[in-house]
mmCIF file of N, CA and C in Angstrom:
data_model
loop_
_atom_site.group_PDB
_atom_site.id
_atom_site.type_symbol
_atom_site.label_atom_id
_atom_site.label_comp_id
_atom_site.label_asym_id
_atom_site.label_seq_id
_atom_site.Cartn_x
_atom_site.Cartn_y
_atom_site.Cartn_z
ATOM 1 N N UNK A 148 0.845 -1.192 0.000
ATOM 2 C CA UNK A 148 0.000 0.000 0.000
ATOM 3 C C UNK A 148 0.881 1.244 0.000
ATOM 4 N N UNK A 149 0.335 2.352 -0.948
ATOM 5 C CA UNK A 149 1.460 3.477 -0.954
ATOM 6 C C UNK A 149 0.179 4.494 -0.449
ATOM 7 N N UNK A 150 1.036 5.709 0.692
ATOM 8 C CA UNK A 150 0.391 6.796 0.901
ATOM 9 C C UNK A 150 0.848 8.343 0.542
ATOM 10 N N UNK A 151 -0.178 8.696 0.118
ATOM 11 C CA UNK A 151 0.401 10.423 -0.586
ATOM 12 C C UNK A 151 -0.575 11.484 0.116
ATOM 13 N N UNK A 152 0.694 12.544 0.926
ATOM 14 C CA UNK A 152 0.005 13.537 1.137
ATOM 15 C C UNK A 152 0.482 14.498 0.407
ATOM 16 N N UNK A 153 0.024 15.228 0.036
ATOM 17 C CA UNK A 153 -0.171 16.701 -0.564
ATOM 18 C C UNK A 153 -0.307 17.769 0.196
ATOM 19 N N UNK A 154 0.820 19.066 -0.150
ATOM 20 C CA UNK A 154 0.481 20.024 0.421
ATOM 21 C C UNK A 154 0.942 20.893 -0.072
ATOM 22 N N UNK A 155 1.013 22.408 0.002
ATOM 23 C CA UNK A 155 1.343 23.969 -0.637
ATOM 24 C C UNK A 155 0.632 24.239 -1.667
ATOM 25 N N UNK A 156 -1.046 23.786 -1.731
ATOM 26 C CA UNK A 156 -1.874 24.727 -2.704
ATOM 27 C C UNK A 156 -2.008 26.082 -1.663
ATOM 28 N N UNK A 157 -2.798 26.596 -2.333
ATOM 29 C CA UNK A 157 -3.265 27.768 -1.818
ATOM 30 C C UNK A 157 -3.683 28.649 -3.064
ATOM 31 N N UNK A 158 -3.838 29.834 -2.483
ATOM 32 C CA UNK A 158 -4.101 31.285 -3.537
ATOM 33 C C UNK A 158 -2.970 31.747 -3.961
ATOM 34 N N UNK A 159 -3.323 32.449 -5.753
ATOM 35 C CA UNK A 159 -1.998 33.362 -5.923
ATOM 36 C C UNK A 159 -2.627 33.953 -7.263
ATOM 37 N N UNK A 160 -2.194 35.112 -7.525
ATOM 38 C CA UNK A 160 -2.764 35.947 -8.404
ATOM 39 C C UNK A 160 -1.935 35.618 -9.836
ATOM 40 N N UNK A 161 -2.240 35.607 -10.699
ATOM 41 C CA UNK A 161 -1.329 35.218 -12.224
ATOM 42 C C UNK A 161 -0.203 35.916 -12.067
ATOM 43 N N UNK A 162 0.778 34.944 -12.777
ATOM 44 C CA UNK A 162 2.270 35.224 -12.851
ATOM 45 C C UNK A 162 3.125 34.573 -11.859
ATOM 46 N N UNK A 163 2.068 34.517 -10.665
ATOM 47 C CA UNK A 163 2.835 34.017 -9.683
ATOM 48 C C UNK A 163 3.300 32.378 -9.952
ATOM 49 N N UNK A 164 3.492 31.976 -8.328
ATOM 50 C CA UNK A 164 4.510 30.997 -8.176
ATOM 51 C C UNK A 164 3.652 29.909 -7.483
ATOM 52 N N UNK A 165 3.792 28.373 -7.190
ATOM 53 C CA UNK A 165 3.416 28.011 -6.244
ATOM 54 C C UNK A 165 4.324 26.492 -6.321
ATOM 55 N N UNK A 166 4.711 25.755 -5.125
ATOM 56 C CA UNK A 166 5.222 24.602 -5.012
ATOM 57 C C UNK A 166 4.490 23.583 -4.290
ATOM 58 N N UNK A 167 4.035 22.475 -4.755
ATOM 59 C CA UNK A 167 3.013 21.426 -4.604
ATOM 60 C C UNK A 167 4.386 20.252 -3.918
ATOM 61 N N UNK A 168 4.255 19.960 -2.958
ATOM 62 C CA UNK A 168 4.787 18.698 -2.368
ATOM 63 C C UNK A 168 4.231 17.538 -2.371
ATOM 64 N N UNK A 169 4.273 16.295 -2.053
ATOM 65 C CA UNK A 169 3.957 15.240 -1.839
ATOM 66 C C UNK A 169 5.046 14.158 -1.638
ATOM 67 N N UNK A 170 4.522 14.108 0.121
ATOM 68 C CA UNK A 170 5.518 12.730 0.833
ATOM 69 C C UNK A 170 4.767 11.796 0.473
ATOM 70 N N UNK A 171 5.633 10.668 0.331
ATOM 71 C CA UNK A 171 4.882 8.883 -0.216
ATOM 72 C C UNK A 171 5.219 8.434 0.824
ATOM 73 N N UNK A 172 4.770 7.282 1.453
ATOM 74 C CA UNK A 172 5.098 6.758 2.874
ATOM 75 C C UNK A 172 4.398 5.109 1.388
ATOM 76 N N UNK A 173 5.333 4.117 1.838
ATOM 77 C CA UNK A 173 5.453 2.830 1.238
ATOM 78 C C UNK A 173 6.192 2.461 0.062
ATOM 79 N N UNK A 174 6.095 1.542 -0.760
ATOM 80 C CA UNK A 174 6.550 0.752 -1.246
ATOM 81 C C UNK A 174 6.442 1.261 -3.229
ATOM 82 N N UNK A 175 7.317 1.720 -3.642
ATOM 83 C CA UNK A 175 7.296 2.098 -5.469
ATOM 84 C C UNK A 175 8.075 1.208 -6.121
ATOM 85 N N UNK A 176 7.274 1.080 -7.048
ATOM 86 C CA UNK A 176 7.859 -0.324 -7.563
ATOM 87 C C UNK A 176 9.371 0.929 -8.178
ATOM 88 N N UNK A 177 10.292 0.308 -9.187
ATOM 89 C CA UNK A 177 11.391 1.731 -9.368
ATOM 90 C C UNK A 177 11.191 1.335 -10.782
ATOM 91 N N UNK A 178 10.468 0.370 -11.561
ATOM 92 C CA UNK A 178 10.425 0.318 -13.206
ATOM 93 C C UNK A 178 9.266 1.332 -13.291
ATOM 94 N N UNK A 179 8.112 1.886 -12.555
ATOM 95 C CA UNK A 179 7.357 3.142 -12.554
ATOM 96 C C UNK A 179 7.805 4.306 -12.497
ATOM 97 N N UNK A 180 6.566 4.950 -12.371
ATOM 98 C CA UNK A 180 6.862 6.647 -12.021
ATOM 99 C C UNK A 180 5.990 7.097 -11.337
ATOM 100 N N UNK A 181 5.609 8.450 -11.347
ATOM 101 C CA UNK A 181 4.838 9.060 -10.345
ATOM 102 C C UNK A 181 4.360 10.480 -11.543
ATOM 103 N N UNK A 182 3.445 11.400 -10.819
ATOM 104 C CA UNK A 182 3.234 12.394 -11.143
ATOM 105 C C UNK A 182 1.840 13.380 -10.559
ATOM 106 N N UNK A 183 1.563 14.092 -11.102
ATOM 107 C CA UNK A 183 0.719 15.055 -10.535
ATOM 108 C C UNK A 183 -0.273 15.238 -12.014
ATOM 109 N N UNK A 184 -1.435 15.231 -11.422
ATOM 110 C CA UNK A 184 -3.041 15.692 -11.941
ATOM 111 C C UNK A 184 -3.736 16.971 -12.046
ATOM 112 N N UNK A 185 -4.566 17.228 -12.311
ATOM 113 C CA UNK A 185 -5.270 18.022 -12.001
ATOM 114 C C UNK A 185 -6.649 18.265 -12.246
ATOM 115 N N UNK A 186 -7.856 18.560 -11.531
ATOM 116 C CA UNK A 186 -8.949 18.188 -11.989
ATOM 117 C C UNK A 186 -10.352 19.794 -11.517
ATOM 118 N N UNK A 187 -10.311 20.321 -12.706
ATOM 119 C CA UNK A 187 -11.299 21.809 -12.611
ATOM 120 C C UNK A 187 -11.949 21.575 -12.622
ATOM 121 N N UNK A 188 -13.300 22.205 -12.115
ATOM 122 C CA UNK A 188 -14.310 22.550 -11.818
ATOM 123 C C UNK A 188 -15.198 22.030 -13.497
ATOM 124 N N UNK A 189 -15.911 20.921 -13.494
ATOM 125 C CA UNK A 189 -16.631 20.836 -14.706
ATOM 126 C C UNK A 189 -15.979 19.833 -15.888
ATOM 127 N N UNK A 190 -15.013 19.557 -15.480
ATOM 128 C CA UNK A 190 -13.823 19.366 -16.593
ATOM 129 C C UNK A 190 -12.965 18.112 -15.905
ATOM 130 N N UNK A 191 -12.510 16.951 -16.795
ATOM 131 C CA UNK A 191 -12.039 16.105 -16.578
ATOM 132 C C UNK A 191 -10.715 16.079 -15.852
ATOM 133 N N UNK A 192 -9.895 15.087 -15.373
ATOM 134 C CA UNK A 192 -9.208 15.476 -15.048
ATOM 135 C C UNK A 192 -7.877 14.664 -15.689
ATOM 136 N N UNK A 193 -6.593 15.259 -15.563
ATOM 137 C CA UNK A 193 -6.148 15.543 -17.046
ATOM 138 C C UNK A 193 -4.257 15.160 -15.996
ATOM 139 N N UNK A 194 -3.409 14.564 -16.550
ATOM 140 C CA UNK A 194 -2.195 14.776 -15.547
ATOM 141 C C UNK A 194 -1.435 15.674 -16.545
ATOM 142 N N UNK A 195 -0.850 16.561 -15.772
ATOM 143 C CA UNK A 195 0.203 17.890 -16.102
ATOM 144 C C UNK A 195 1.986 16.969 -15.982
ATOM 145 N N UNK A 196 2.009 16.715 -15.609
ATOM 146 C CA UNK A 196 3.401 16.250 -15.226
ATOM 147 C C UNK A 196 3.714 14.724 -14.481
ATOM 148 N N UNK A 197 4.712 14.072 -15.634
ATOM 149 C CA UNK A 197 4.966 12.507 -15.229
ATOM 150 C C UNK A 197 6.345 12.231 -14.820
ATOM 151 N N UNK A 198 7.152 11.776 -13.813
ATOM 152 C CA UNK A 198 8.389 11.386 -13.917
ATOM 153 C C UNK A 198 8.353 10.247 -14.056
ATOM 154 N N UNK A 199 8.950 9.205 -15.184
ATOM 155 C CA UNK A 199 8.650 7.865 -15.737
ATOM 156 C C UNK A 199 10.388 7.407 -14.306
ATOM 157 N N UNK A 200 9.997 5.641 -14.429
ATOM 158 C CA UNK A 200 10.698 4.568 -13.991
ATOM 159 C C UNK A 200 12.460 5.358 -14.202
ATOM 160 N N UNK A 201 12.191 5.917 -15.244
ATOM 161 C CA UNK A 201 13.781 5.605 -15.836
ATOM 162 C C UNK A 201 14.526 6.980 -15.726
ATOM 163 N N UNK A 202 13.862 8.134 -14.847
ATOM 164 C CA UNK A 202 13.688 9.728 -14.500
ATOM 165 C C UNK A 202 13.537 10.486 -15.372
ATOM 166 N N UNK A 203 13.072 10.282 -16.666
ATOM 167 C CA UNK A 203 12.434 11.101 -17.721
ATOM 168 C C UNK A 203 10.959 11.790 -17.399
ATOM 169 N N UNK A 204 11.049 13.222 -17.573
ATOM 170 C CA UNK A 204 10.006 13.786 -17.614
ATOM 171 C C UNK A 204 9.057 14.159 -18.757
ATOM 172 N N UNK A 205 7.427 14.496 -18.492
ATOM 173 C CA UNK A 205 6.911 14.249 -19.940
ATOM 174 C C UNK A 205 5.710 15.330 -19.132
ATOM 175 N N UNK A 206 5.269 16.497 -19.368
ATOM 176 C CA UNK A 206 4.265 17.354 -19.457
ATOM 177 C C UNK A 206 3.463 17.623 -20.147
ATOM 178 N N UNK A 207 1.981 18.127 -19.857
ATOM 179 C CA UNK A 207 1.156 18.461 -20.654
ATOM 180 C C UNK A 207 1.685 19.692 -21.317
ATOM 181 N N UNK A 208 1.076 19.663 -22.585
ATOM 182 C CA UNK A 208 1.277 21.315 -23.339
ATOM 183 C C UNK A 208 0.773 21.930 -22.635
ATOM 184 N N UNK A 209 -0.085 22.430 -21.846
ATOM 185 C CA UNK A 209 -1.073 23.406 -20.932
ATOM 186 C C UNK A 209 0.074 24.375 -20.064
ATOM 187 N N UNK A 210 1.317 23.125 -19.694
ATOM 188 C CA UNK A 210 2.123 23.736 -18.827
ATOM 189 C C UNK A 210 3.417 23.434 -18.569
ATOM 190 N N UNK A 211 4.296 22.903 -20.475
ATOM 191 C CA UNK A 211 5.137 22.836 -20.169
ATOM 192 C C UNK A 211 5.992 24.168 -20.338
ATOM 193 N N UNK A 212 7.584 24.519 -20.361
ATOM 194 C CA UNK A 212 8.011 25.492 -19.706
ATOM 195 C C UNK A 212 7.210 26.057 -18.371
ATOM 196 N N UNK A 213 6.131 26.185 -17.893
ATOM 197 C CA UNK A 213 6.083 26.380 -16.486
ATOM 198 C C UNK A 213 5.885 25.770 -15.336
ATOM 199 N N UNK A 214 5.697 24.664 -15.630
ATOM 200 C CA UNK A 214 5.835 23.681 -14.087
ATOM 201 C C UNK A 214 7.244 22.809 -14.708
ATOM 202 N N UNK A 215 7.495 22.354 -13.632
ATOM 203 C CA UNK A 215 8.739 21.287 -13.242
ATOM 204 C C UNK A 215 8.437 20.748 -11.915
ATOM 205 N N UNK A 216 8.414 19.139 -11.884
ATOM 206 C CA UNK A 216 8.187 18.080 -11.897
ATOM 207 C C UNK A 216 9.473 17.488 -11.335
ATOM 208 N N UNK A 217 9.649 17.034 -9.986
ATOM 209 C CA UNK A 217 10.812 16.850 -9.335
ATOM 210 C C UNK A 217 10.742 15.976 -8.174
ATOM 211 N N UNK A 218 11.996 15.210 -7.907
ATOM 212 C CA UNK A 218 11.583 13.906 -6.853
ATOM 213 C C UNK A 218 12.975 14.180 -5.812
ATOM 214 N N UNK A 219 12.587 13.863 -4.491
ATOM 215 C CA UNK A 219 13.863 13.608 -3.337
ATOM 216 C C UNK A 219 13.985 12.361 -2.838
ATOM 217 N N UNK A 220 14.394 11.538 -3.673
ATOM 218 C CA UNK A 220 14.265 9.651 -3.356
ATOM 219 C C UNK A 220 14.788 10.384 -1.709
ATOM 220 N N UNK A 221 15.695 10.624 -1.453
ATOM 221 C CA UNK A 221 15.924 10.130 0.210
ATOM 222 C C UNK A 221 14.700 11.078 1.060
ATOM 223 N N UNK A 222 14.231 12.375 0.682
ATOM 224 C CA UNK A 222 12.970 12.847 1.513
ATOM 225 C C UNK A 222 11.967 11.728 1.196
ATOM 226 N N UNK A 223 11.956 10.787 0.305
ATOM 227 C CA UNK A 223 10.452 10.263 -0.470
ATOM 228 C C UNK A 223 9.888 12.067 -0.483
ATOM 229 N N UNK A 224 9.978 12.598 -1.522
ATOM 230 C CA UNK A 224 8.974 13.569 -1.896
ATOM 231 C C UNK A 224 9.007 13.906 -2.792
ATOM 232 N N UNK A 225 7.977 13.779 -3.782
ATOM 233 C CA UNK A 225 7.575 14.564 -5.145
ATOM 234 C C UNK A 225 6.987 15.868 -4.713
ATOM 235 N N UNK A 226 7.842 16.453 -5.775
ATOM 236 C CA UNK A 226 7.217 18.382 -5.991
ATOM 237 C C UNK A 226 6.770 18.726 -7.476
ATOM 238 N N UNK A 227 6.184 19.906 -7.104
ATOM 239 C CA UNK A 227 5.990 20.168 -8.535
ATOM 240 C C UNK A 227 5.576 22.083 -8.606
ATOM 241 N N UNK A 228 6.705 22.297 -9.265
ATOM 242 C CA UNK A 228 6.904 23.636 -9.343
ATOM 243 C C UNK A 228 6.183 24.194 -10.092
ATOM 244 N N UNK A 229 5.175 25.119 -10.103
ATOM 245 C CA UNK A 229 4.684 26.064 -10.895
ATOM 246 C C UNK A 229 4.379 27.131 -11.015
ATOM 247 N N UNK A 230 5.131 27.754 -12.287
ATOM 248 C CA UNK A 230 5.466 29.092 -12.366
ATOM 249 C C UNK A 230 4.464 29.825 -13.430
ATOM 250 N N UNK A 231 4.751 31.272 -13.626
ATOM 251 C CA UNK A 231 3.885 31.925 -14.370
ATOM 252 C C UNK A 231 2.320 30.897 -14.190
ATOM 253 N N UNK A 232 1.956 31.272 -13.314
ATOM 254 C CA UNK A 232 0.586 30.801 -13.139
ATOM 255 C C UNK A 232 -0.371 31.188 -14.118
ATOM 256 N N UNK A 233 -1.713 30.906 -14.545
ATOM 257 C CA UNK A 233 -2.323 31.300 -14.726
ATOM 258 C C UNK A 233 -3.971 31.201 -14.654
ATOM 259 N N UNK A 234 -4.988 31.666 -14.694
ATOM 260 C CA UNK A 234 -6.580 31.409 -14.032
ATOM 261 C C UNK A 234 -6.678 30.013 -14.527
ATOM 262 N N UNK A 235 -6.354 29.663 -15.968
ATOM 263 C CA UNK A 235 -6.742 28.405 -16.037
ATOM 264 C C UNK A 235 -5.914 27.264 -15.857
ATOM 265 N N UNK A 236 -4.881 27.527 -14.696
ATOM 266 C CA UNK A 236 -4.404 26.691 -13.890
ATOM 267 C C UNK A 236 -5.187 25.985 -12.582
ATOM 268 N N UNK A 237 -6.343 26.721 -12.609
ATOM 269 C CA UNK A 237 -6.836 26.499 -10.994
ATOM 270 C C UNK A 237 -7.261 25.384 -11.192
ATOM 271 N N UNK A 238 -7.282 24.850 -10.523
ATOM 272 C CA UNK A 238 -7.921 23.022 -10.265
ATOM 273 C C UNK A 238 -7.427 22.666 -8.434
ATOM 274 N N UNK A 239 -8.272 21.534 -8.720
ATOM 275 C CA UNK A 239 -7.309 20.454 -7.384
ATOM 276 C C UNK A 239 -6.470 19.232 -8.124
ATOM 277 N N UNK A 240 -5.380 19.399 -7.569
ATOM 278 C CA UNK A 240 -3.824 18.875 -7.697
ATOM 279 C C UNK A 240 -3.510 17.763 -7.318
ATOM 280 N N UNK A 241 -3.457 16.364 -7.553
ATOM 281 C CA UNK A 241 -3.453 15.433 -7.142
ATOM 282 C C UNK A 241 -1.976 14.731 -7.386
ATOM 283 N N UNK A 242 -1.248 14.069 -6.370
ATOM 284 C CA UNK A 242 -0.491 13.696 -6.679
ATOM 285 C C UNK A 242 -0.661 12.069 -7.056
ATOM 286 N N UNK A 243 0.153 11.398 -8.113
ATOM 287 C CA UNK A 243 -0.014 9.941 -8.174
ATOM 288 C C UNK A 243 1.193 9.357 -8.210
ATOM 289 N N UNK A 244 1.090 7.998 -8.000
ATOM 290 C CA UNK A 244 2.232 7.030 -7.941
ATOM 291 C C UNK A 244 1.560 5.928 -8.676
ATOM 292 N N UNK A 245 2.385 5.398 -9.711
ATOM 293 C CA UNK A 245 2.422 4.293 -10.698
ATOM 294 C C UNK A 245 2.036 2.771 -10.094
ATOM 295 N N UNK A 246 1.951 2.008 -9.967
ATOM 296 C CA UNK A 246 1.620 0.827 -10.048
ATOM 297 C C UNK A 246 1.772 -0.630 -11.102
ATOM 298 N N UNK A 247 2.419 -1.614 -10.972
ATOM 299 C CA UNK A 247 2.659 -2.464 -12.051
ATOM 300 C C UNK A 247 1.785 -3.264 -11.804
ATOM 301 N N UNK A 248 0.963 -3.368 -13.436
ATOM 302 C CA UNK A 248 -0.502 -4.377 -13.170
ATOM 303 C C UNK A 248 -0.340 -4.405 -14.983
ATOM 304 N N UNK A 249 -0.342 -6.009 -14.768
ATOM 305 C CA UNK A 249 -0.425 -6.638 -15.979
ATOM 306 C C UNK A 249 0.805 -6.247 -17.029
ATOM 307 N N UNK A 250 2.052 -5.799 -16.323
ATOM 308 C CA UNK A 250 2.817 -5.275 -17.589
ATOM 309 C C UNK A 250 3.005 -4.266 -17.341
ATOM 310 N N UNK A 251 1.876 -3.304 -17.148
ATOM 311 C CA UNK A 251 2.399 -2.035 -17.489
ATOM 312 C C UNK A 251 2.100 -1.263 -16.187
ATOM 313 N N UNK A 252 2.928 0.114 -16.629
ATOM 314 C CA UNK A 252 2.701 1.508 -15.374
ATOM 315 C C UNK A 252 1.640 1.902 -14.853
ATOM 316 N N UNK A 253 0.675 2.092 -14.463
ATOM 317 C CA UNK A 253 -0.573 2.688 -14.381
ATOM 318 C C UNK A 253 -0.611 3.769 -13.200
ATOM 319 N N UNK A 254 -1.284 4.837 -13.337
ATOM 320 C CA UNK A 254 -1.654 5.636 -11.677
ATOM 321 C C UNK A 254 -2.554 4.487 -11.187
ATOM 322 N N UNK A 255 -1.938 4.008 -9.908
ATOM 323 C CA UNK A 255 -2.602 3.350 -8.693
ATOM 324 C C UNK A 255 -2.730 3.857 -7.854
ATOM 325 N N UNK A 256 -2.428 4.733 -7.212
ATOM 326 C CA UNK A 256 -2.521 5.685 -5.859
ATOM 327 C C UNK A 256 -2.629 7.153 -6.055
ATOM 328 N N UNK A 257 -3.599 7.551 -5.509
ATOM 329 C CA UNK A 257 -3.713 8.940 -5.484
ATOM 330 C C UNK A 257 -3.168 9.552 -4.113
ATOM 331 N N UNK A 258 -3.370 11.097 -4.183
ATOM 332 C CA UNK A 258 -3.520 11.664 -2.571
ATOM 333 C C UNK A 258 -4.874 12.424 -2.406
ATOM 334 N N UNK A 259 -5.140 12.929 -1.361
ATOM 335 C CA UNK A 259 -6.193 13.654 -1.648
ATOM 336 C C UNK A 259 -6.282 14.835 -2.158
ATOM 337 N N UNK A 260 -5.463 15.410 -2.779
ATOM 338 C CA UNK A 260 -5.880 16.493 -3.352
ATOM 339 C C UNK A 260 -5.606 17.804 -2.844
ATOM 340 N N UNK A 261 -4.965 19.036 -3.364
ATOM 341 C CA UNK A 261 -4.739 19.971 -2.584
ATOM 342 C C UNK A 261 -5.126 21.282 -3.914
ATOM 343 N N UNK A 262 -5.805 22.166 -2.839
ATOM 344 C CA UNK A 262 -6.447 23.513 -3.937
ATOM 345 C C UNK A 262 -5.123 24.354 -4.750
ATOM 346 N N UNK A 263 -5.527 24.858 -5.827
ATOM 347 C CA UNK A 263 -4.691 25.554 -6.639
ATOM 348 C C UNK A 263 -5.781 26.546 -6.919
ATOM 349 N N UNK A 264 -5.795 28.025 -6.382
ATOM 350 C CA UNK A 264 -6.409 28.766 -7.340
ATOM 351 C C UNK A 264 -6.143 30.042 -7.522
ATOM 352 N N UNK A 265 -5.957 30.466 -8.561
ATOM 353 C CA UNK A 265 -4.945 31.406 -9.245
ATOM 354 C C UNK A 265 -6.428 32.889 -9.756
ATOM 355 N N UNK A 266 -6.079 33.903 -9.212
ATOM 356 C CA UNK A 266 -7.192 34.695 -9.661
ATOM 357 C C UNK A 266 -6.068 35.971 -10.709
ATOM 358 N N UNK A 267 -7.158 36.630 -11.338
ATOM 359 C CA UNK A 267 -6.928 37.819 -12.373
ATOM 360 C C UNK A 267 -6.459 38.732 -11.495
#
């Protein structure tokens, strides 16, 4: 069983800054990866940023050049930096961790979720 907390949403006006943490407490397989979600108001929810098994990173267009996507194997903590904010950044932020089922990578674990919302 893997556990993810999430924390450093909050408020911030466009342009700004914000850094999303997440400690894992258990067991990652290391041929996976991990990454962060995000899910708006009305609207599916969509992952922004993946660090694969092998430490390659892979972002949505929505937000690459401004987030970065980063791991502290000895903290166990995934971050995820995001810069030049903007309104249609706001969502809740989920962090995930991979899972090996049947072969392949999958998000198996979520966290609960932490607010992002970015005003004009």
């Amino acid at each position: 069983q893997v556990y993810l907390a999430e924390s450093g949403g909050g408020s911030v006006q466009a342009g700004g800054s914000l850094k999303l943490s997440c400690k894992i407490s258990g067991y990652v397989n290391p041929r996976c990866g991990m990454g962060w979600s995000r899910q708006a108001p009305g609207k599916e929810r969509e992952t922004v940023a993946r660090i694969r098994g092998d430490g390659t990173t892979i972002y949505a267009d929505s937000v690459k050049g401004r987030f970065t996507v980063s791991q502290d194997n000895t903290a166990n903590t995934l971050y995820l930096q995001m810069n030049v904010l903007k309104t249609d950044d706001t969502a809740v932020y989920y962090c995930a961790v991979e899972q090996l089922s049947s072969g392949l990578c999958l998000f198996g674990y979520w966290g609960q979720g932490t607010q992002v919302t970015v005003s004009s």
